[in-house]
Coordinates of C-alpha atoms in Angstrom, one line a residue:
Chain Y
X16 CA -14.7 -51.6 136.5
X17 CA -11.5 -49.6 137.4
X18 CA -9.4 -48.8 134.4
X19 CA -5.7 -48.4 134.9
X20 CA -3.5 -46.5 132.3
X21 CA 0.2 -47.2 132.0
X22 CA 1.7 -45.4 129.0
X23 CA 5.2 -46.3 130.0
X24 CA 4.7 -50.0 131.0
X25 CA 7.8 -52.0 131.5
X26 CA 9.1 -55.5 131.7
X27 CA 10.3 -55.9 135.3
X28 CA 13.2 -58.3 135.6
X29 CA 14.3 -59.3 139.1
X30 CA 17.7 -60.8 139.9
X31 CA 18.4 -62.3 143.3
X32 CA 22.0 -62.0 144.5
X33 CA 23.3 -62.6 148.0
X34 CA 24.5 -59.0 148.3
X35 CA 24.9 -56.2 145.8
X36 CA 28.5 -54.8 145.9
X37 CA 29.3 -51.9 143.6
X38 CA 32.4 -52.8 141.5
X39 CA 32.0 -56.5 141.9
X40 CA 30.8 -59.3 139.6
X41 CA 27.6 -61.2 140.7
X42 CA 25.9 -64.3 139.5
X43 CA 22.1 -64.1 139.9
X44 CA 20.7 -67.3 141.5
X45 CA 17.3 -66.6 140.0
X46 CA 15.8 -64.5 137.3
X47 CA 12.1 -63.6 137.2
X48 CA 10.4 -61.3 134.8
X49 CA 6.9 -59.9 134.7
X50 CA 4.7 -57.1 133.6
X51 CA 5.5 -53.8 135.4
X52 CA 4.9 -50.1 135.5
X53 CA 2.9 -48.3 138.1
X54 CA -0.5 -48.7 136.6
X55 CA 0.1 -52.4 136.0
X56 CA 1.0 -52.7 139.6
X57 CA -2.3 -51.0 140.6
X58 CA -4.2 -53.5 138.3
X59 CA -2.3 -56.4 139.9
X60 CA -3.4 -55.4 143.4
X61 CA -7.0 -54.8 142.3
X62 CA -7.1 -58.2 140.5
X63 CA -5.8 -59.9 143.6
X64 CA -8.6 -58.3 145.7
X65 CA -11.1 -59.6 143.2
X66 CA -12.1 -56.0 142.0
X67 CA -13.0 -55.8 138.3
X68 CA -10.2 -54.0 136.6
X69 CA -8.8 -53.5 133.1
X70 CA -5.2 -52.6 132.5
X71 CA -4.5 -50.3 129.5
X72 CA -0.9 -49.6 128.3
X73 CA 1.5 -49.4 125.5
X74 CA 3.9 -52.3 124.5
X75 CA 6.4 -52.8 121.8
X76 CA 9.3 -55.1 120.9
X77 CA 10.2 -58.4 122.6
X78 CA 10.0 -57.0 126.1
X79 CA 6.6 -55.5 125.3
X80 CA 5.4 -58.8 124.0
X81 CA 6.6 -60.4 127.3
X82 CA 4.6 -57.8 129.3
X83 CA 1.3 -58.6 127.4
X84 CA 2.0 -62.4 127.7
X85 CA 2.5 -62.1 131.5
X86 CA -0.7 -60.1 132.0
X87 CA -2.6 -62.8 130.0
X88 CA -1.0 -65.5 132.2
X89 CA -1.9 -63.6 135.4
X90 CA -5.5 -63.4 134.2
X91 CA -5.5 -59.6 134.4
X92 CA -7.9 -58.1 131.8
X93 CA -5.8 -55.9 129.6
X94 CA -5.8 -53.9 126.4
X95 CA -2.4 -52.8 125.2
X96 CA -1.7 -50.6 122.2
X97 CA 1.1 -52.2 120.2
X98 CA 3.8 -49.9 118.9
X99 CA 7.1 -50.4 117.0
X100 CA 9.4 -48.9 119.6
X101 CA 10.6 -51.5 122.2
X102 CA 9.2 -51.3 125.7
X103 CA 11.6 -50.4 128.4
X104 CA 12.9 -52.9 130.9
X105 CA 13.4 -52.2 134.6
X106 CA 15.9 -54.3 136.5
X107 CA 15.4 -55.0 140.2
X108 CA 18.3 -56.4 142.1
X109 CA 17.2 -58.2 145.3
X110 CA 19.9 -58.7 147.9
X111 CA 18.9 -61.8 149.8
X112 CA 21.3 -61.2 152.7
X113 CA 20.5 -57.6 153.6
X114 CA 17.1 -57.4 151.8
X115 CA 17.9 -54.2 149.9
X116 CA 16.1 -53.6 146.6
X117 CA 18.0 -51.8 143.9
X118 CA 16.3 -50.6 140.8
X119 CA 17.7 -49.6 137.4
X120 CA 15.2 -48.3 134.8
X121 CA 15.8 -47.9 131.1
X122 CA 14.6 -44.7 129.5
X123 CA 11.2 -45.3 127.8
X124 CA 10.7 -45.8 124.0
X125 CA 10.0 -42.8 121.8
X126 CA 6.5 -42.9 120.4
X127 CA 5.1 -41.4 117.2
X128 CA 2.1 -39.0 117.3
X129 CA 0.1 -41.8 115.6
X130 CA 1.0 -44.3 118.4
X131 CA -0.2 -41.9 121.0
X132 CA -3.4 -41.1 119.2
X133 CA -4.3 -44.8 119.0
X134 CA -3.6 -45.2 122.7
X135 CA -5.6 -42.1 123.6
X136 CA -8.5 -43.4 121.6
X137 CA -8.5 -46.7 123.5
X138 CA -8.3 -44.9 126.8
X139 CA -11.2 -42.7 125.9
X140 CA -13.3 -45.7 124.9
X141 CA -12.4 -47.6 128.1
X142 CA -13.1 -44.5 130.3
X143 CA -16.7 -44.5 129.1
X144 CA -17.4 -47.9 130.7
X145 CA -15.2 -47.3 133.8
X146 CA -16.1 -46.6 137.4
X147 CA -12.7 -44.9 138.0
X148 CA -9.8 -44.0 135.7
X149 CA -6.3 -44.3 137.1
X150 CA -3.3 -42.8 135.2
X151 CA 0.1 -43.9 136.5
X152 CA 3.7 -43.4 136.0
X153 CA 6.1 -41.5 133.6
X154 CA 5.2 -40.6 130.0
X155 CA 7.1 -42.3 127.2
X156 CA 9.5 -40.3 125.0
X157 CA 8.0 -38.3 122.1
X158 CA 4.8 -37.5 124.0
X159 CA 4.0 -33.9 125.1
X160 CA 4.0 -33.1 128.8
X161 CA 0.3 -32.3 128.5
X162 CA -0.5 -36.0 127.5
X163 CA -2.1 -36.9 130.8
X164 CA -4.2 -33.7 130.8
X165 CA -5.4 -34.7 127.3
X166 CA -6.4 -38.2 128.5
X167 CA -8.2 -36.9 131.6
X168 CA -10.1 -34.0 130.1
X169 CA -13.7 -34.7 129.6
X170 CA -13.7 -38.0 131.5
X171 CA -16.9 -38.2 133.4
X172 CA -15.9 -40.7 136.1
X173 CA -13.6 -40.1 139.1
X174 CA -9.9 -39.9 138.0
X175 CA -6.6 -40.5 139.9
X176 CA -3.3 -39.2 138.5
X177 CA -0.1 -40.6 140.0
X178 CA 2.8 -39.1 138.2
X179 CA 5.5 -36.5 138.9
X180 CA 7.3 -33.4 137.8
X181 CA 6.1 -31.6 134.7
X182 CA 3.6 -34.4 133.7
X183 CA 1.9 -33.9 137.1
X184 CA 1.8 -30.1 136.9
X185 CA 0.5 -30.2 133.4
X186 CA -2.1 -32.8 134.3
X187 CA -3.7 -30.6 137.0
X188 CA -5.3 -28.5 134.3
X189 CA -7.7 -31.4 133.5
X190 CA -8.9 -31.3 137.2
X191 CA -8.2 -34.9 138.2
X192 CA -10.3 -36.0 141.2
X193 CA -7.2 -37.2 143.1
X194 CA -3.5 -36.8 142.7
X195 CA -1.1 -39.0 144.7
X196 CA 2.4 -37.5 145.0
X197 CA 4.9 -38.8 147.5
X198 CA 6.8 -36.4 149.8
X199 CA 9.6 -35.8 147.3
X200 CA 7.3 -35.3 144.3
X201 CA 5.2 -32.9 146.3
X202 CA 8.1 -30.8 147.2
X203 CA 9.6 -31.0 143.7
X204 CA 6.5 -29.6 142.0
X205 CA 5.5 -27.0 144.6
X206 CA 8.8 -26.0 146.1
X207 CA 7.0 -26.1 149.4
X208 CA 8.4 -28.2 152.3
X209 CA 5.3 -28.5 154.4
X210 CA 3.2 -31.3 152.9
X211 CA -0.2 -29.8 154.0
X212 CA 0.6 -26.4 152.4
X213 CA 2.1 -28.0 149.3
X214 CA -1.1 -30.1 148.9
X215 CA -3.3 -27.0 149.2
X216 CA -1.2 -25.5 146.5
X217 CA -1.9 -28.5 144.2
X218 CA -5.6 -28.2 144.9
X219 CA -5.5 -24.5 143.9
X220 CA -3.8 -25.6 140.7
X221 CA -6.6 -28.0 139.8
X222 CA -6.4 -31.2 141.9
X223 CA -9.8 -32.2 143.4
X224 CA -8.0 -33.8 146.3
X225 CA -4.4 -34.6 147.2
X226 CA -3.5 -37.9 148.8
X227 CA 0.2 -37.7 149.6
X228 CA 2.3 -40.6 150.8
X229 CA 4.7 -39.7 153.6
X230 CA 6.6 -42.9 153.7
X231 CA 6.7 -44.6 157.1
X232 CA 4.7 -41.6 158.5
X233 CA 1.6 -42.7 156.6
X234 CA -0.6 -40.7 154.2
X235 CA -2.1 -37.2 154.2
X236 CA -5.4 -36.3 152.4
X237 CA -6.3 -32.7 151.7
X238 CA -9.8 -32.4 150.1
X239 CA -13.0 -30.4 150.3
X240 CA -14.2 -30.6 153.9
X241 CA -10.8 -31.0 155.5
X242 CA -7.4 -32.6 155.9
X243 CA -6.6 -36.0 157.5
X244 CA -3.5 -37.9 158.4
X245 CA -3.5 -41.7 158.6
X246 CA -0.7 -43.6 160.3
X247 CA 0.1 -47.4 159.9
X248 CA -0.2 -49.3 163.2
X249 CA 3.6 -50.1 163.1
X250 CA 6.6 -49.3 161.0
X251 CA 7.5 -52.1 158.6
X252 CA 10.7 -52.8 156.7
X253 CA 10.6 -54.5 153.3
X254 CA 10.2 -53.6 149.7
X255 CA 8.8 -50.1 149.3
X256 CA 8.7 -50.4 145.5
X257 CA 5.0 -50.6 144.6
X258 CA 3.8 -49.5 148.0
X259 CA 2.5 -46.2 146.4
X260 CA 0.8 -48.2 143.6
X261 CA -1.0 -50.3 146.3
X262 CA -2.1 -47.1 147.9
X263 CA -3.5 -45.9 144.6
X264 CA -5.4 -49.2 144.3
X265 CA -7.0 -48.5 147.7
X266 CA -7.9 -44.9 146.6
X267 CA -9.5 -46.2 143.4
X268 CA -11.5 -48.9 145.3
X269 CA -13.1 -46.2 147.6
X270 CA -13.7 -43.8 144.7
X271 CA -15.5 -46.6 142.8
X272 CA -18.0 -46.8 145.7
X273 CA -19.2 -43.2 145.0
X274 CA -18.7 -40.1 147.1
X275 CA -15.7 -41.1 149.3
X276 CA -15.2 -40.5 152.9
X277 CA -11.6 -39.4 153.1
X278 CA -10.8 -41.1 156.3
X279 CA -12.0 -44.4 154.7
X280 CA -9.9 -43.7 151.6
X281 CA -6.8 -43.1 153.7
X282 CA -7.5 -46.2 155.9
X283 CA -7.6 -48.5 152.8
X284 CA -4.7 -46.8 151.1
X285 CA -2.4 -47.0 154.1
X286 CA -3.4 -50.6 154.8
X287 CA -2.7 -51.7 151.3
X288 CA 0.5 -49.7 151.1
X289 CA 1.8 -51.3 154.3
X290 CA 0.8 -54.8 153.1
X291 CA 2.7 -54.1 149.8
X292 CA 5.9 -53.4 151.8
X293 CA 5.7 -57.1 152.9
X294 CA 5.2 -58.3 149.3
X295 CA 8.4 -59.6 147.6
X296 CA 7.8 -57.6 144.3
X297 CA 6.0 -54.5 143.2
X298 CA 2.3 -55.4 142.8
X299 CA 2.5 -58.1 145.5
X300 CA 1.1 -57.6 149.0
X301 CA 0.4 -59.6 152.1
X302 CA -3.4 -59.9 152.1
X303 CA -3.5 -61.0 155.8
X304 CA -1.6 -58.0 156.9
X305 CA -3.9 -55.8 154.7
X306 CA -7.0 -57.1 156.5
X307 CA -5.5 -56.7 160.0
X308 CA -4.0 -53.3 159.2
X309 CA -7.3 -52.0 157.7
X310 CA -8.8 -51.9 161.2
X311 CA -5.6 -50.7 162.9
X312 CA -4.8 -47.6 160.9
X313 CA -5.2 -44.4 162.9
X314 CA -6.8 -41.5 161.2
X315 CA -6.8 -37.9 162.6
X316 CA -7.5 -34.5 161.4
X317 CA -4.3 -33.0 160.0
X318 CA -2.9 -29.6 161.1
X319 CA -0.2 -27.7 159.3
X320 CA 3.2 -26.9 160.8
X321 CA 2.3 -23.3 161.2
X322 CA -1.3 -23.6 162.4
Chain T
X37 CA 42.6 -68.5 111.5
X38 CA 42.1 -68.4 115.3
X39 CA 38.8 -70.1 116.3
X40 CA 37.2 -69.0 119.5
X41 CA 34.6 -71.1 121.2
X42 CA 32.0 -69.6 123.6
X43 CA 29.4 -72.2 124.7
X44 CA 27.7 -69.8 127.1
X45 CA 27.7 -66.6 125.0
X46 CA 25.6 -63.8 126.4
X47 CA 24.0 -60.5 125.4
X48 CA 25.9 -57.9 127.4
X49 CA 23.7 -54.9 128.3
X50 CA 25.4 -51.9 129.8
X51 CA 23.5 -49.3 131.8
X52 CA 25.2 -45.9 132.7
X53 CA 24.1 -44.4 136.0
X54 CA 25.9 -41.5 137.9
X55 CA 26.5 -43.8 140.9
X56 CA 25.2 -47.2 141.9
X57 CA 23.7 -47.1 145.4
X58 CA 22.4 -50.4 146.8
X59 CA 18.8 -49.9 147.9
X60 CA 18.2 -46.9 145.6
X61 CA 16.3 -46.4 142.4
X62 CA 18.3 -45.4 139.4
X63 CA 17.4 -44.1 135.9
X64 CA 19.9 -45.3 133.3
X65 CA 20.9 -42.4 131.1
X66 CA 22.1 -44.8 128.3
X67 CA 21.6 -48.4 127.4
X68 CA 23.9 -50.3 125.1
X69 CA 23.8 -54.0 124.2
X70 CA 26.2 -56.2 122.3
X71 CA 27.5 -59.7 121.9
X72 CA 29.4 -60.9 124.9
X73 CA 30.9 -63.9 126.7
X74 CA 34.6 -64.5 127.1
X75 CA 35.3 -66.1 123.7
X76 CA 33.4 -63.4 121.9
X77 CA 35.5 -60.8 123.7
X78 CA 38.7 -62.6 122.5
X79 CA 37.3 -62.6 118.9
X80 CA 36.5 -58.9 119.2
X81 CA 40.1 -58.1 120.2
X82 CA 41.6 -60.3 117.5
X83 CA 39.2 -58.7 114.9
X84 CA 40.3 -55.2 116.0
X85 CA 43.9 -56.2 115.5
X86 CA 43.1 -57.5 112.0
X87 CA 43.9 -61.1 112.9
X88 CA 41.7 -63.7 111.0
X89 CA 39.3 -65.1 113.5
X90 CA 36.1 -67.1 113.6
X91 CA 33.8 -66.9 116.7
X92 CA 31.8 -70.1 117.4
X93 CA 29.1 -70.1 120.0
X94 CA 25.6 -71.1 121.0
X95 CA 22.6 -68.7 120.8
X96 CA 18.9 -69.0 121.5
X97 CA 15.9 -66.8 122.0
X98 CA 15.6 -63.0 121.5
X99 CA 18.8 -62.3 123.4
X100 CA 20.6 -64.9 121.4
X101 CA 19.4 -63.4 118.1
X102 CA 20.6 -60.1 119.3
X103 CA 24.1 -61.6 119.9
X104 CA 24.3 -63.0 116.4
X105 CA 23.0 -59.7 114.9
X106 CA 25.6 -57.7 116.8
X107 CA 28.5 -60.0 115.6
X108 CA 27.3 -59.6 112.0
X109 CA 27.1 -55.8 112.4
X110 CA 30.6 -55.7 113.9
X111 CA 31.9 -57.7 110.9
X112 CA 33.2 -60.5 113.1
X113 CA 33.2 -63.9 111.3
X114 CA 30.9 -66.1 113.3
X115 CA 29.2 -69.5 113.3
X116 CA 26.6 -69.9 116.1
X117 CA 24.6 -73.0 116.8
X118 CA 21.0 -72.0 117.3
X119 CA 19.1 -73.6 120.2
X120 CA 15.6 -73.3 121.7
X121 CA 16.8 -72.3 125.1
X122 CA 17.2 -68.5 125.5
X123 CA 20.7 -67.1 125.8
X124 CA 21.7 -65.5 129.1
X125 CA 22.0 -61.8 129.5
X126 CA 24.8 -60.1 131.5
X127 CA 24.1 -56.6 132.9
X128 CA 26.9 -54.2 133.4
X129 CA 26.2 -51.1 135.5
X130 CA 28.8 -48.4 134.8
X131 CA 28.9 -45.7 137.4
X132 CA 30.0 -42.5 135.6
X133 CA 31.0 -40.6 138.7
X134 CA 33.3 -43.2 140.5
X135 CA 33.9 -45.4 137.4
X136 CA 33.0 -48.6 139.1
X137 CA 31.8 -51.5 137.0
X138 CA 29.2 -53.8 138.5
X139 CA 28.2 -57.0 136.8
X140 CA 25.1 -59.2 137.2
X141 CA 25.1 -62.4 135.2
X142 CA 22.1 -64.6 134.5
X143 CA 22.6 -68.3 134.8
X144 CA 23.0 -69.9 131.4
X145 CA 20.3 -71.8 129.5
X146 CA 19.9 -75.6 129.8
X147 CA 20.9 -77.3 126.6
X148 CA 19.8 -80.7 125.3
X149 CA 22.3 -83.5 124.4
X150 CA 21.3 -82.9 120.8
X151 CA 22.1 -79.2 121.0
X152 CA 25.5 -79.9 122.4
X153 CA 26.2 -82.6 119.8
X154 CA 25.5 -80.1 117.0
X155 CA 27.7 -77.5 118.6
X156 CA 30.5 -80.0 119.2
X157 CA 30.4 -81.1 115.5
X158 CA 30.7 -77.4 114.4
X159 CA 33.7 -76.9 116.7
X160 CA 35.3 -80.1 115.4
X161 CA 34.9 -79.0 111.8
X162 CA 36.2 -75.4 112.5
X163 CA 39.2 -76.8 114.5
X164 CA 40.4 -78.6 111.4
X165 CA 41.0 -75.3 109.5
X166 CA 42.2 -73.4 112.6
X167 CA 45.7 -72.2 113.6
X168 CA 44.7 -72.1 117.3
X169 CA 41.5 -73.2 119.1
X170 CA 40.5 -71.1 122.1
X171 CA 37.7 -72.3 124.5
X172 CA 36.5 -69.7 126.9
X173 CA 34.1 -69.2 129.8
X174 CA 31.5 -71.2 131.7
X175 CA 29.6 -74.1 130.3
X176 CA 25.8 -73.8 129.8
X177 CA 23.5 -75.9 132.0
X178 CA 22.7 -79.4 130.9
X179 CA 26.2 -80.0 129.6
X180 CA 28.6 -82.4 131.5
X181 CA 31.6 -81.0 133.2
X182 CA 33.8 -82.9 130.8
X183 CA 32.4 -80.9 127.8
X184 CA 35.6 -78.9 127.2
X185 CA 37.7 -82.0 127.4
X186 CA 35.5 -83.6 124.8
X187 CA 35.9 -80.5 122.5
X188 CA 39.7 -80.4 122.9
X189 CA 40.5 -84.1 122.7
X190 CA 42.1 -84.9 119.3
X191 CA 42.4 -81.3 118.2
X192 CA 45.7 -81.1 116.3
X193 CA 46.4 -77.4 116.6
X194 CA 47.5 -75.5 119.7
X195 CA 44.6 -75.0 122.2
X196 CA 43.9 -72.5 124.9
X197 CA 41.4 -73.2 127.7
X198 CA 40.2 -70.3 129.8
X199 CA 37.6 -71.5 132.3
X200 CA 37.4 -72.2 136.0
X201 CA 36.4 -74.7 138.6
X202 CA 35.3 -78.2 137.7
X203 CA 35.2 -77.4 133.9
X204 CA 38.9 -76.4 134.1
X205 CA 40.0 -79.4 136.1
X206 CA 38.1 -81.8 133.8
X207 CA 39.4 -80.0 130.7
X208 CA 43.0 -80.8 131.7
X209 CA 42.6 -84.4 130.8
X210 CA 42.5 -83.3 127.1
X211 CA 46.0 -81.7 127.5
X212 CA 45.3 -78.2 126.4
X213 CA 48.4 -76.4 125.2
X214 CA 47.7 -73.4 127.5
X215 CA 45.3 -72.8 130.4
X216 CA 44.8 -69.2 131.6
X217 CA 43.4 -69.0 135.2
X218 CA 43.5 -65.9 137.2
X219 CA 44.8 -65.9 140.8
X220 CA 41.5 -66.8 142.4
X221 CA 40.7 -69.5 139.9
X222 CA 44.2 -70.9 140.3
X223 CA 43.8 -71.1 144.1
X224 CA 40.3 -72.5 143.8
X225 CA 41.2 -75.5 141.6
X226 CA 44.5 -76.4 143.3
X227 CA 44.1 -75.3 146.9
X228 CA 47.6 -73.9 146.7
X229 CA 48.3 -70.2 147.5
X230 CA 51.6 -69.8 145.7
X231 CA 50.9 -69.2 142.0
X232 CA 54.1 -70.8 140.8
X233 CA 53.5 -74.0 142.7
X234 CA 49.8 -74.0 141.8
X235 CA 50.7 -73.6 138.1
X236 CA 53.1 -76.5 138.3
X237 CA 50.3 -78.6 139.8
X238 CA 48.1 -77.8 136.8
X239 CA 50.9 -78.8 134.4
X240 CA 51.2 -82.1 136.2
X241 CA 47.4 -82.6 135.8
X242 CA 47.7 -82.1 132.0
X243 CA 48.2 -78.4 131.0
X244 CA 51.0 -77.9 128.5
X245 CA 51.6 -74.4 129.9
X246 CA 50.0 -72.3 132.5
X247 CA 49.6 -68.5 131.9
X248 CA 48.2 -67.0 135.0
X249 CA 46.9 -63.5 135.3
X250 CA 47.9 -61.9 138.6
X251 CA 45.9 -58.7 138.3
X252 CA 47.9 -55.5 138.6
X253 CA 51.1 -57.6 139.3
X254 CA 51.1 -58.8 135.7
X255 CA 51.2 -62.4 134.4
X256 CA 53.1 -65.6 135.1
X257 CA 53.9 -68.3 132.6
X258 CA 55.0 -71.8 133.6
X259 CA 56.0 -74.0 130.7
X260 CA 58.5 -76.5 129.4
X261 CA 61.8 -74.7 129.7
X262 CA 61.1 -72.4 132.6
X263 CA 58.9 -69.8 134.3
X264 CA 58.5 -66.1 133.6
X265 CA 56.8 -63.2 135.2
X266 CA 55.8 -60.1 133.2
X267 CA 54.8 -56.8 134.7
X268 CA 53.0 -53.9 133.1
X269 CA 55.0 -50.7 133.0
X270 CA 52.5 -49.0 135.3
X271 CA 49.4 -49.7 137.3
X272 CA 46.2 -48.7 135.5
X273 CA 42.7 -48.1 136.8
X274 CA 39.7 -48.8 134.7
X275 CA 37.5 -51.6 133.6
X276 CA 39.1 -55.0 134.3
X277 CA 36.2 -56.9 132.8
X278 CA 37.6 -58.4 129.6
X279 CA 41.2 -57.8 130.5
X280 CA 41.7 -61.6 130.8
X281 CA 40.1 -62.1 127.5
X282 CA 42.4 -59.6 125.9
X283 CA 45.3 -61.5 127.4
X284 CA 44.0 -64.7 125.8
X285 CA 43.8 -63.0 122.4
X286 CA 47.5 -62.1 122.9
X287 CA 48.4 -65.7 123.8
X288 CA 46.5 -67.0 120.8
X289 CA 48.3 -64.6 118.5
X290 CA 51.7 -65.9 119.6
X291 CA 50.6 -69.5 119.5
X292 CA 49.4 -69.0 115.9
X293 CA 52.9 -68.0 114.9
X294 CA 54.2 -71.5 115.8
X295 CA 56.4 -72.6 118.7
X296 CA 56.1 -69.7 121.1
X297 CA 58.7 -68.0 123.1
X298 CA 57.1 -67.6 126.4
X299 CA 58.5 -64.2 127.2
X300 CA 57.0 -63.0 123.9
X301 CA 53.7 -64.6 124.8
X302 CA 53.7 -62.8 128.1
X303 CA 54.7 -59.5 126.6
X304 CA 51.8 -59.5 124.2
X305 CA 49.3 -60.8 126.8
X306 CA 50.2 -58.2 129.4
X307 CA 50.2 -55.4 126.9
X308 CA 46.8 -56.3 125.5
X309 CA 45.4 -56.9 129.0
X310 CA 46.6 -53.5 130.2
X311 CA 45.2 -51.8 127.1
X312 CA 41.8 -53.5 127.8
X313 CA 41.6 -52.0 131.2
X314 CA 41.5 -48.6 129.4
X315 CA 38.7 -49.8 127.1
X316 CA 35.2 -48.8 128.1
X317 CA 33.6 -52.3 127.7
X318 CA 34.8 -55.9 127.7
X319 CA 36.4 -56.6 124.3
X320 CA 37.5 -53.0 123.8
X321 CA 41.1 -51.9 124.2
X322 CA 43.2 -48.8 123.7
X323 CA 45.3 -49.7 120.7
X324 CA 47.8 -46.9 121.2
X325 CA 48.4 -48.0 124.8
X326 CA 48.8 -51.6 123.6
X327 CA 51.5 -50.6 121.1
X328 CA 53.5 -48.5 123.6
X329 CA 53.1 -51.0 126.4
X330 CA 54.2 -54.0 124.2
X331 CA 57.8 -52.6 124.3
X332 CA 57.5 -51.5 128.0
X333 CA 56.5 -54.7 129.6
X334 CA 59.2 -56.2 131.8
X335 CA 59.8 -59.9 131.6
X336 CA 61.9 -61.8 134.2
X337 CA 62.5 -65.4 135.2
X338 CA 60.0 -66.3 138.0
X339 CA 61.1 -67.8 141.3
X340 CA 58.7 -69.4 143.8
X341 CA 58.1 -68.0 147.3
X342 CA 60.0 -71.0 148.8
X343 CA 63.0 -71.3 146.4

């Protein structure tokens, strides 16, 4: 069972408008809401693929209750720690004419030390029965920057850490098996523009492997034994929100099989990520495209810009 | 006591972002929520001016409960009919860099006939003790287009109807004392471009007087005895959301005094409307600007484009 951890889970509310025009008034033709947050998106993809998964997270207030209700309705196995502070809401504005996706996230709730201790205990217990532990997204307020490191330390199964900034840097000390920054996050935490050299820097700081998403260029893996670059068979336009989370689901699936072959990891991650771009909302993906793309992804050895 | 009626009251949630960019992801630095809807904004302005007011409306679900809680905290006398259907939420995105205000409104809840009958009874009872009855905003789902006409018919105190489209046209049959369309609404319901002629058309259809907001050009009144145009002393930039509601508060204040002098009505409506443009959120206004502007508004007899 793959366990996903989403400390800053959110209620994702999507409004459909013909076109978003800053400064104008819009009437949304439709409103949908469902459980969100990066780890929840990972669990949603795994669940759709029929992979055993358990979504852990933190929820509070009315929006938090709606998150838990939605997971139950979707049939996703979940275990959420209930807190007093209200969960955050993320608003997605889908322009139906030009298909742009605009996001507004609320800052997360501020947790007490006791809240976090209860959540950490539930993560520790779930990790013992897991094949892979995936930690995703930002940390809520009131939680130290070392929180992911504390969750990951001592976990005996493969781990994936998908976060950014100080939480990513601090998390490296717990030696996660894989970290999955995107290009911006990679540059931000290392100050290095070349993705290959930046990934090597993260490995020196503690990451077992680095799988970096390079947007339309595909994904780069830097691990023991080499570096690989995987490219999707064609460029797609659509909703890139959740594409990184679909990639993480692919990484976790391969890690769950045992010692991964990195080209295979990349192939699955790129195929799921591309299929997610075709999904209407984060956590959705086009399963037919995923299956076709899985055989079409090109994987090569990667070389640095100054090799 | 001025009674305001807001059948489609909303929870107004405001997000502050540096700049709203369609297609991008934004983190809101601050989230504020409060009771909204056009009639609630009118009551908020009246309350700030110390005028006795009572806000009537319909509320349901968590967002509806938040609306009622906020009115109680603001000290605004209110009487809301509780329904099962959840109240709508309106999201305001304030760009702090370029000061644009972008609105996204949810469609309203769908009410049952019983819900509406309970609300109509509460409006009927409140109208008997009122000096003025103000009906504002859109109608919720499930309510016939004649709903405002039904509320206004037989009311023995002066009435103001501030709505648009079919609800406005249907409302005219109950002969409201004043209707307050803006330029777009006026053109929409009459098909006539010239505001003076369009206003005369609405009077023929049942409106006692028409007070039309012409944006930065000021306001036009067409009533028994003549037509007047009032201009603000200077053009202002700011948040025009709620400027029309502030104007309605000004109209109601003058109607409450008895037989109104239309130049005096316009003067107060334009001054409050201009002061509302300087307020950060709908229902807020700059009281100092209002006082100065009240003496500075220019009022003239209006002449049509083809006179």
